[in-house]
Amino acid sequence: MARPNVLLVTLDQYRGDSLSCAGHPIVRTPHLDALADDGVRLANHYAQAAPCAPGRAALYTGTYQMTNRVVANGTPLDERFDNVARLARRAGYRPALFGYTDQGVDPRTVTASDDPRLSDYEAGILPGFDVGLHLPGAAEPWLAWLAEHGHDLPDAERALITEPDRPAELSQSAFLTERLLEWIGRQDEPWFAHASYLRPHPPYRAAGHWSRAYDPDELPPPIPAGERLHGIHRALLANPRSAAPTDPARLARWRAQYFGMCSEVDDQLGHVWQELRRLGQWDDTIVVVTADHGEQLGDQGLIEKAGFFEASYHIVGIVRDPRRSGGSGGVVEDFTENVDILPTIADLLDEEIPNQCDGFALTPFLDGVRPDHWRNAAHWEWDWRDSMPVDGDRRDLDRCNLAALRTASHAYVQFGNGSWRCFDLGADPTWRTEVTDPGVVLPLAQDMLRWRSEHLDRNLTGFRLRDGGIGRRPYSAPSAG
């Protein structure tokens, strides 16, 4: 195969357990399952931040939040960062976006004071992408398409809420798929496309018959909140935007709609797989499927994405490269992260991995080989300065954050104000059994400190101005002793 096609798919708010191939007792995802059979499924794959803009900043740049500093929806992404679209251009592609990227423009690069990107972070797209279909929150192209089909609705919010009332063939996901496949059909050279689907992001209303796909009475219940609550957990439970419905029947209906959205977007991906096969391009196309963050879905009494529990960060992850069959059908149980996606795509395209990247290429796993010295924990961060009112000065704002380190047996959470929590996941995977034994807690806290130390900004640290020019500092292993 010559230069491959690349399809990067993001599903918004897609939990890592919501796949039939992951053993979910209810949800059906035959097309994601088929992709996993043809590629590699990342069973313990995690987003690095929430909500959308912070999660995507980590994905697109391969950097942790402590490096990129996108802490909220609307935080500008510093222009200095490399990203997946710029990487694709260096590899000879004209990468096209279908959907949205939720990355705020660096205002220092904007010259016109009336530029709409300065007042709406959704107005722009990640630098480097061409626009195949821009579909931000207002979703005006979709609304116009609905009107052409006899459904004239005033705004995107109304259109999404009424998705169950229309045929699934008119969903926002179906519209994006149609435009994506039209574009692919016009390409006469290798292509790079980013399909950024909104679903299964709320509102909890699945499209058409998918809204009736799952019986609320047959769903397993969510994980209840524990007895001892951290202050942030209590604040989230008191916030109507993040607190789950207290009526069990209502919450069960919401959960059924969420799983319906999962199956609906899986069905749309099935159309993409089918068309790529029809065009004879399936065996020429790298496919990466991930999400920007997860969804609480009632676990710990919460909905949407916030806080430190792993439901907000454990996400879908599948990588398939038809040139690499050694690991096909395999399941990676090691911890993988969204910061690994950019290095992986770079490696698969024979491009240099950007020096800024905090993640590592997943390429060996595609060959059925576990890399040496792979990480033994997953990491994520959450900053709530934009989510809850804060009284005080800048120092108080800068303490409104947490970092989580999750190993196979424990989870350690460090809060910016100095407090912490540690959970024994080996004894209780529901995050409700805490441990305070210093012999357990201290090594985890040290691991987190070491993690932060190892991922300080390295954009220029590898260079030296000397010997008549700019050169990389050669690496040499430290001596013993």
PDB file of N, CA and C in Angstrom, residues 266-299:
ATOM      1  N   ASP A 266     -22.908   4.092  16.307  1.00  0.00           N
ATOM      2  CA  ASP A 266     -22.280   2.863  15.818  1.00  0.00           C
ATOM      3  C   ASP A 266     -22.857   2.483  14.460  1.00  0.00           C
ATOM      4  N   ASP A 267     -24.156   2.635  14.303  1.00  0.00           N
ATOM      5  CA  ASP A 267     -24.801   2.325  13.027  1.00  0.00           C
ATOM      6  C   ASP A 267     -24.287   3.243  11.922  1.00  0.00           C
ATOM      7  N   GLN A 268     -24.087   4.523  12.244  1.00  0.00           N
ATOM      8  CA  GLN A 268     -23.543   5.443  11.247  1.00  0.00           C
ATOM      9  C   GLN A 268     -22.129   5.046  10.840  1.00  0.00           C
ATOM     10  N   LEU A 269     -21.326   4.621  11.792  1.00  0.00           N
ATOM     11  CA  LEU A 269     -19.982   4.162  11.443  1.00  0.00           C
ATOM     12  C   LEU A 269     -20.045   2.915  10.573  1.00  0.00           C
ATOM     13  N   GLY A 270     -21.064   2.106  10.777  1.00  0.00           N
ATOM     14  CA  GLY A 270     -21.248   0.961   9.898  1.00  0.00           C
ATOM     15  C   GLY A 270     -21.437   1.373   8.455  1.00  0.00           C
ATOM     16  N   HIS A 271     -22.168   2.466   8.219  1.00  0.00           N
ATOM     17  CA  HIS A 271     -22.325   2.983   6.851  1.00  0.00           C
ATOM     18  C   HIS A 271     -20.973   3.418   6.276  1.00  0.00           C
ATOM     19  N   VAL A 272     -20.130   4.013   7.138  1.00  0.00           N
ATOM     20  CA  VAL A 272     -18.811   4.438   6.676  1.00  0.00           C
ATOM     21  C   VAL A 272     -17.972   3.229   6.301  1.00  0.00           C
ATOM     22  N   TRP A 273     -17.930   2.222   7.174  1.00  0.00           N
ATOM     23  CA  TRP A 273     -17.152   1.011   6.850  1.00  0.00           C
ATOM     24  C   TRP A 273     -17.639   0.406   5.528  1.00  0.00           C
ATOM     25  N   GLN A 274     -18.967   0.330   5.362  1.00  0.00           N
ATOM     26  CA  GLN A 274     -19.540  -0.280   4.160  1.00  0.00           C
ATOM     27  C   GLN A 274     -19.145   0.489   2.901  1.00  0.00           C
ATOM     28  N   GLU A 275     -19.185   1.827   2.969  1.00  0.00           N
ATOM     29  CA  GLU A 275     -18.861   2.625   1.794  1.00  0.00           C
ATOM     30  C   GLU A 275     -17.369   2.532   1.463  1.00  0.00           C
ATOM     31  N   LEU A 276     -16.538   2.494   2.469  1.00  0.00           N
ATOM     32  CA  LEU A 276     -15.105   2.342   2.205  1.00  0.00           C
ATOM     33  C   LEU A 276     -14.827   1.003   1.523  1.00  0.00           C
ATOM     34  N   ARG A 277     -15.544  -0.020   1.904  1.00  0.00           N
ATOM     35  CA  ARG A 277     -15.380  -1.315   1.223  1.00  0.00           C
ATOM     36  C   ARG A 277     -15.883  -1.236  -0.206  1.00  0.00           C
ATOM     37  N   ARG A 278     -17.025  -0.583  -0.405  1.00  0.00           N
ATOM     38  CA  ARG A 278     -17.584  -0.474  -1.753  1.00  0.00           C
ATOM     39  C   ARG A 278     -16.637   0.281  -2.676  1.00  0.00           C
ATOM     40  N   LEU A 279     -15.968   1.289  -2.138  1.00  0.00           N
ATOM     41  CA  LEU A 279     -15.030   2.074  -2.933  1.00  0.00           C
ATOM     42  C   LEU A 279     -13.674   1.392  -3.090  1.00  0.00           C
ATOM     43  N   GLY A 280     -13.503   0.242  -2.440  1.00  0.00           N
ATOM     44  CA  GLY A 280     -12.216  -0.448  -2.501  1.00  0.00           C
ATOM     45  C   GLY A 280     -11.144   0.217  -1.674  1.00  0.00           C
ATOM     46  N   GLN A 281     -11.534   0.985  -0.636  1.00  0.00           N
ATOM     47  CA  GLN A 281     -10.576   1.742   0.160  1.00  0.00           C
ATOM     48  C   GLN A 281     -10.389   1.197   1.582  1.00  0.00           C
ATOM     49  N   TRP A 282     -11.148   0.192   1.955  1.00  0.00           N
ATOM     50  CA  TRP A 282     -11.085  -0.302   3.328  1.00  0.00           C
ATOM     51  C   TRP A 282      -9.678  -0.788   3.689  1.00  0.00           C
ATOM     52  N   ASP A 283      -9.045  -1.471   2.764  1.00  0.00           N
ATOM     53  CA  ASP A 283      -7.711  -2.002   3.030  1.00  0.00           C
ATOM     54  C   ASP A 283      -6.610  -0.978   2.811  1.00  0.00           C
ATOM     55  N   ASP A 284      -6.996   0.256   2.537  1.00  0.00           N
ATOM     56  CA  ASP A 284      -6.037   1.351   2.385  1.00  0.00           C
ATOM     57  C   ASP A 284      -6.217   2.417   3.454  1.00  0.00           C
ATOM     58  N   THR A 285      -7.029   2.135   4.481  1.00  0.00           N
ATOM     59  CA  THR A 285      -7.429   3.190   5.406  1.00  0.00           C
ATOM     60  C   THR A 285      -7.112   2.836   6.851  1.00  0.00           C
ATOM     61  N   ILE A 286      -6.317   3.698   7.494  1.00  0.00           N
ATOM     62  CA  ILE A 286      -6.113   3.633   8.941  1.00  0.00           C
ATOM     63  C   ILE A 286      -7.337   4.248   9.612  1.00  0.00           C
ATOM     64  N   VAL A 287      -7.861   3.578  10.635  1.00  0.00           N
ATOM     65  CA  VAL A 287      -9.018   4.095  11.372  1.00  0.00           C
ATOM     66  C   VAL A 287      -8.667   4.159  12.851  1.00  0.00           C
ATOM     67  N   VAL A 288      -8.890   5.326  13.441  1.00  0.00           N
ATOM     68  CA  VAL A 288      -8.701   5.522  14.878  1.00  0.00           C
ATOM     69  C   VAL A 288     -10.021   6.042  15.438  1.00  0.00           C
ATOM     70  N   VAL A 289     -10.543   5.358  16.453  1.00  0.00           N
ATOM     71  CA  VAL A 289     -11.788   5.782  17.100  1.00  0.00           C
ATOM     72  C   VAL A 289     -11.513   6.033  18.575  1.00  0.00           C
ATOM     73  N   THR A 290     -11.888   7.217  19.036  1.00  0.00           N
ATOM     74  CA  THR A 290     -11.735   7.551  20.447  1.00  0.00           C
ATOM     75  C   THR A 290     -12.830   8.546  20.829  1.00  0.00           C
ATOM     76  N   ALA A 291     -12.718   9.115  22.024  1.00  0.00           N
ATOM     77  CA  ALA A 291     -13.691  10.098  22.507  1.00  0.00           C
ATOM     78  C   ALA A 291     -12.949  11.203  23.235  1.00  0.00           C
ATOM     79  N   ASP A 292     -13.626  12.329  23.424  1.00  0.00           N
ATOM     80  CA  ASP A 292     -12.979  13.436  24.122  1.00  0.00           C
ATOM     81  C   ASP A 292     -12.999  13.250  25.636  1.00  0.00           C
ATOM     82  N   HIS A 293     -13.999  12.537  26.141  1.00  0.00           N
ATOM     83  CA  HIS A 293     -14.137  12.249  27.574  1.00  0.00           C
ATOM     84  C   HIS A 293     -15.277  11.252  27.728  1.00  0.00           C
ATOM     85  N   GLY A 294     -15.580  10.874  28.960  1.00  0.00           N
ATOM     86  CA  GLY A 294     -16.632   9.898  29.209  1.00  0.00           C
ATOM     87  C   GLY A 294     -17.935  10.542  29.651  1.00  0.00           C
ATOM     88  N   GLU A 295     -18.711   9.792  30.442  1.00  0.00           N
ATOM     89  CA  GLU A 295     -20.054  10.212  30.870  1.00  0.00           C
ATOM     90  C   GLU A 295     -20.362   9.501  32.186  1.00  0.00           C
ATOM     91  N   GLN A 296     -20.774  10.253  33.200  1.00  0.00           N
ATOM     92  CA  GLN A 296     -21.083   9.654  34.499  1.00  0.00           C
ATOM     93  C   GLN A 296     -22.323   8.753  34.438  1.00  0.00           C
ATOM     94  N   LEU A 297     -23.356   9.179  33.749  1.00  0.00           N
ATOM     95  CA  LEU A 297     -24.556   8.377  33.499  1.00  0.00           C
ATOM     96  C   LEU A 297     -25.203   7.870  34.792  1.00  0.00           C
ATOM     97  N   GLY A 298     -25.134   8.693  35.826  1.00  0.00           N
ATOM     98  CA  GLY A 298     -25.747   8.329  37.097  1.00  0.00           C
ATOM     99  C   GLY A 298     -24.787   7.743  38.101  1.00  0.00           C
ATOM    100  N   ASP A 299     -23.608   7.298  37.659  1.00  0.00           N
ATOM    101  CA  ASP A 299     -22.633   6.748  38.602  1.00  0.00           C
ATOM    102  C   ASP A 299     -22.201   7.811  39.609  1.00  0.00           C
TER     103      ASP A 299
END
